[in-house]
PDB file of C-alpha atoms in Angstrom:
ATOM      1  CA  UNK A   1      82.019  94.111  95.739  1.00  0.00           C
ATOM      2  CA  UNK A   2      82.089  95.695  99.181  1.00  0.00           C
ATOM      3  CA  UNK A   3      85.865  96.990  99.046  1.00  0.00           C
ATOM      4  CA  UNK A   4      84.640  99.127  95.016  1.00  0.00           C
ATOM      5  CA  UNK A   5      82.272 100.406  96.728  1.00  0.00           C
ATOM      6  CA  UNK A   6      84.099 101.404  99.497  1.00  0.00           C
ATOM      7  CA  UNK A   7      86.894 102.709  97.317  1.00  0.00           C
ATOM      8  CA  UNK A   8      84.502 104.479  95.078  1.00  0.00           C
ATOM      9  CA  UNK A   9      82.551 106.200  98.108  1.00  0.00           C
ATOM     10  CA  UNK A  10      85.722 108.027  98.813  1.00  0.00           C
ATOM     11  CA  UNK A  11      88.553 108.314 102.083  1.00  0.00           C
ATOM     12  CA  UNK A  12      86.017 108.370 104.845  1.00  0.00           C
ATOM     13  CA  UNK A  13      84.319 105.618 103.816  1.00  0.00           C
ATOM     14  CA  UNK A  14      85.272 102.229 106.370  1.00  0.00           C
ATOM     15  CA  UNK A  15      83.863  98.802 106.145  1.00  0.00           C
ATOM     16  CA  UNK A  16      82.671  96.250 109.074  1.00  0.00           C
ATOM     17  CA  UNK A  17      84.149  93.557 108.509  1.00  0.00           C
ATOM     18  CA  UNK A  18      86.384  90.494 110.328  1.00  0.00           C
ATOM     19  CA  UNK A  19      87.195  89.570 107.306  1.00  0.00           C
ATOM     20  CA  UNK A  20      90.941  89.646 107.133  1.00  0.00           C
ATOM     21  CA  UNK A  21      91.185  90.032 103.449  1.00  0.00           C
ATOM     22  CA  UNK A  22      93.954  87.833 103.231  1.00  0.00           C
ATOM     23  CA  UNK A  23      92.883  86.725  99.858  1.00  0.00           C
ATOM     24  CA  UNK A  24      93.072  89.861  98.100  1.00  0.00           C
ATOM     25  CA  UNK A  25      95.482  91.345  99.819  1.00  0.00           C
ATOM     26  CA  UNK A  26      97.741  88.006  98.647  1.00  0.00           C
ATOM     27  CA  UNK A  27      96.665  88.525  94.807  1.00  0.00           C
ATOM     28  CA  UNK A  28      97.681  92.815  94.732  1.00  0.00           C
ATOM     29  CA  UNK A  29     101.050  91.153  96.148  1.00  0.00           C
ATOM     30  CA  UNK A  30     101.127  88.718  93.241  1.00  0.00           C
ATOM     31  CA  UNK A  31     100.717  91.453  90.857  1.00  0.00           C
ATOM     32  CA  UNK A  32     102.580  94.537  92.502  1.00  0.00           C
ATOM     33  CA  UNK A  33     103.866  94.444  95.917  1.00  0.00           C
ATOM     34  CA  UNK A  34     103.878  97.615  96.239  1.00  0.00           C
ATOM     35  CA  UNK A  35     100.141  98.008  95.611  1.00  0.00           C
ATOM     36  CA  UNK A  36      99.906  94.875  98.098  1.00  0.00           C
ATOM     37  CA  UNK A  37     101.453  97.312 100.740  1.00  0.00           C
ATOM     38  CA  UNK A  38      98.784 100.345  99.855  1.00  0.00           C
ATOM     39  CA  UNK A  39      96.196  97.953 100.822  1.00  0.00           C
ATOM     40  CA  UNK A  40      97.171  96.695 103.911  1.00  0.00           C
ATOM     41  CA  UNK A  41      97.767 100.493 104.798  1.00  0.00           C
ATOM     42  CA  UNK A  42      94.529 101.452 103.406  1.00  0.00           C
ATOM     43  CA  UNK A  43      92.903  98.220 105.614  1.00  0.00           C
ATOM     44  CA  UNK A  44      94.174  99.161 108.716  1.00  0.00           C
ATOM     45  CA  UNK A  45      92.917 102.966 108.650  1.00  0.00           C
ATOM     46  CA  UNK A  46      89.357 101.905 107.076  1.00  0.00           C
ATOM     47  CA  UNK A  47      88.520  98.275 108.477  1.00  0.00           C
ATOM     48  CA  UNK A  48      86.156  98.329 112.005  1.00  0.00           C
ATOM     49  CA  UNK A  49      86.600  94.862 113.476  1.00  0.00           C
ATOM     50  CA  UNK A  50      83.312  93.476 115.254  1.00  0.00           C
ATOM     51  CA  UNK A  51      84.661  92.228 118.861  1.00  0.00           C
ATOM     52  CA  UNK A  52      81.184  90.762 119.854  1.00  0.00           C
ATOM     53  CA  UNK A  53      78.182  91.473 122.347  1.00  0.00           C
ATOM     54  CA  UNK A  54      78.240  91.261 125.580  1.00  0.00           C
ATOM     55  CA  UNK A  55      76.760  87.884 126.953  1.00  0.00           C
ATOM     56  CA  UNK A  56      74.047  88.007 129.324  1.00  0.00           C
ATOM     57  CA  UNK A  57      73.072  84.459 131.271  1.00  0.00           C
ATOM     58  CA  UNK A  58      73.791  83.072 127.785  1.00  0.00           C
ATOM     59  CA  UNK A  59      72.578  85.517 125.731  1.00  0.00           C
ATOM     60  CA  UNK A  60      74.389  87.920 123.511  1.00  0.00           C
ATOM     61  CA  UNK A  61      72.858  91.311 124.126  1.00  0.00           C
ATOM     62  CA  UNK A  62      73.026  95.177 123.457  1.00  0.00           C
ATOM     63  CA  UNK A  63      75.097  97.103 120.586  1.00  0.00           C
ATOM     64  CA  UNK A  64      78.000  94.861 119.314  1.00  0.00           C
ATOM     65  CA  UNK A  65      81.609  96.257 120.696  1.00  0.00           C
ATOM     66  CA  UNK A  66      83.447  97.434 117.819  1.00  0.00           C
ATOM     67  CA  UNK A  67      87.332  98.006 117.075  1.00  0.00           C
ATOM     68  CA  UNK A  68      87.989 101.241 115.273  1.00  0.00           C
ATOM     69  CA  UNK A  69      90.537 101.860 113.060  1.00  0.00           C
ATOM     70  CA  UNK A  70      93.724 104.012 114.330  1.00  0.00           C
ATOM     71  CA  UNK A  71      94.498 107.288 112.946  1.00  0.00           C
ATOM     72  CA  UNK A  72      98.058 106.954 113.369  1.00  0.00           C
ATOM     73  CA  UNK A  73     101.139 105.495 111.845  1.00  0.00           C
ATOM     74  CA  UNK A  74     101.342 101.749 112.526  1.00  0.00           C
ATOM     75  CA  UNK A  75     105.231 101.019 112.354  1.00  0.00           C
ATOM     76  CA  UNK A  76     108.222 102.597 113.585  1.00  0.00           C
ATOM     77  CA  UNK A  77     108.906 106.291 112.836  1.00  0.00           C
ATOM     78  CA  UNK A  78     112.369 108.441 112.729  1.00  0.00           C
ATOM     79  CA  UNK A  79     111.796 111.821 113.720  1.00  0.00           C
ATOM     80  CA  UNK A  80     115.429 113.396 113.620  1.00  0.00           C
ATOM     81  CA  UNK A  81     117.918 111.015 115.399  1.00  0.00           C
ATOM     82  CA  UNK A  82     115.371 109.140 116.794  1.00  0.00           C
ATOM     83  CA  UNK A  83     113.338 106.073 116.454  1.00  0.00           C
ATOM     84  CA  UNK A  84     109.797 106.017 118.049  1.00  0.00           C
ATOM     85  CA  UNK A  85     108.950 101.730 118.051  1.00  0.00           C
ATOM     86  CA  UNK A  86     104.801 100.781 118.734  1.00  0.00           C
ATOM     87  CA  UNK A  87     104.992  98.246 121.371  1.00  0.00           C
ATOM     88  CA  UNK A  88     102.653  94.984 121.591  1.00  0.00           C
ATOM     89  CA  UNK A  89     102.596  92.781 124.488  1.00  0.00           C
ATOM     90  CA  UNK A  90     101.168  89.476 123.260  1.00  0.00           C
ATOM     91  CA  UNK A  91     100.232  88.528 126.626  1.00  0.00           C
ATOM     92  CA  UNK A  92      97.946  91.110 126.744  1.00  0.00           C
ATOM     93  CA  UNK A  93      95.896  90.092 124.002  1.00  0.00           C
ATOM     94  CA  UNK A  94      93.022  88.504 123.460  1.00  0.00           C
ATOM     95  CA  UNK A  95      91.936  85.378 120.889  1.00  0.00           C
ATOM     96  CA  UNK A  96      90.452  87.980 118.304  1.00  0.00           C
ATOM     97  CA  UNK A  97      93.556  90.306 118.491  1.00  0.00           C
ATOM     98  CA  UNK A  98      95.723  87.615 117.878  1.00  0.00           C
ATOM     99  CA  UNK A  99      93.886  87.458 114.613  1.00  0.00           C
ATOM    100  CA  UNK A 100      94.166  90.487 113.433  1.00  0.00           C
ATOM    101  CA  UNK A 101      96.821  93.039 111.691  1.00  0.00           C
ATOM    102  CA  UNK A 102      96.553  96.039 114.403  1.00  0.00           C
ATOM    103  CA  UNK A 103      95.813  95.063 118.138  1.00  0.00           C
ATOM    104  CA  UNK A 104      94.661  98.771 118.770  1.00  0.00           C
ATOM    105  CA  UNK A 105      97.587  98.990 121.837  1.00  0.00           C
ATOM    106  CA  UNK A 106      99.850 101.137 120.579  1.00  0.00           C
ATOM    107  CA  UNK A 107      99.848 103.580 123.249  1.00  0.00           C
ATOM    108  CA  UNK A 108     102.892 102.602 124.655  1.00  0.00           C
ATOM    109  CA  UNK A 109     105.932 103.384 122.820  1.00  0.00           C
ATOM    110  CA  UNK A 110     109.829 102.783 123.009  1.00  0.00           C
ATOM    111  CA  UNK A 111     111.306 105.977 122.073  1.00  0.00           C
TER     112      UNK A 111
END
């Protein structure tokens, strides 16, 4: 019920979530791949990602570090005779990237 309501409350609305949505994101394919596409699009610019809390001699403390969406284009772009390409170094990663659809390091690009 979380993603109507989101919907409904309009384009700045996001969600917290690390919920991957993989299940509905699998059925919108099933019925329209194209509106499979529009959600995974729509995910990326909406969903904030919970990273954790910092750990303190064992305990988790203070506000929770949180991955915000991009406001950018996620894939490659031609602008006139020229591609601009996101890079991702997987090394660079860490276990709850790896998880995810957008790793937030797209600030280097192959142009």
């Amino acid at each position: 019920f979380f993603l109507l309501a989101a919907l409904h409350s309009g384009h700045k609305c996001n969600i917290v979530t690390n919920d991957l949505l993989r299940q509905h994101y699998v059925r919108l394919m099933a019925v329209d791949p194209a509106l499979g596409k529009l959600f995974t699009k729509w995910q990326l610019g909406h969903q904030i990602l919970v990273k954790g809390f910092e750990k303190i001699r064992g305990n988790y403390v203070g506000p929770p570090q949180l991955h915000m969406p991009t406001f950018h284009v996620l894939h490659p772009v031609k602008a006139g005779d020229n591609w601009h390409v996101p890079l991702i170094k997987p090394e660079a990663m860490n276990a709850q990237e790896h998880k995810t659809l957008y790793y937030g390091r797209s600030a280097q690009w192959l142009c």
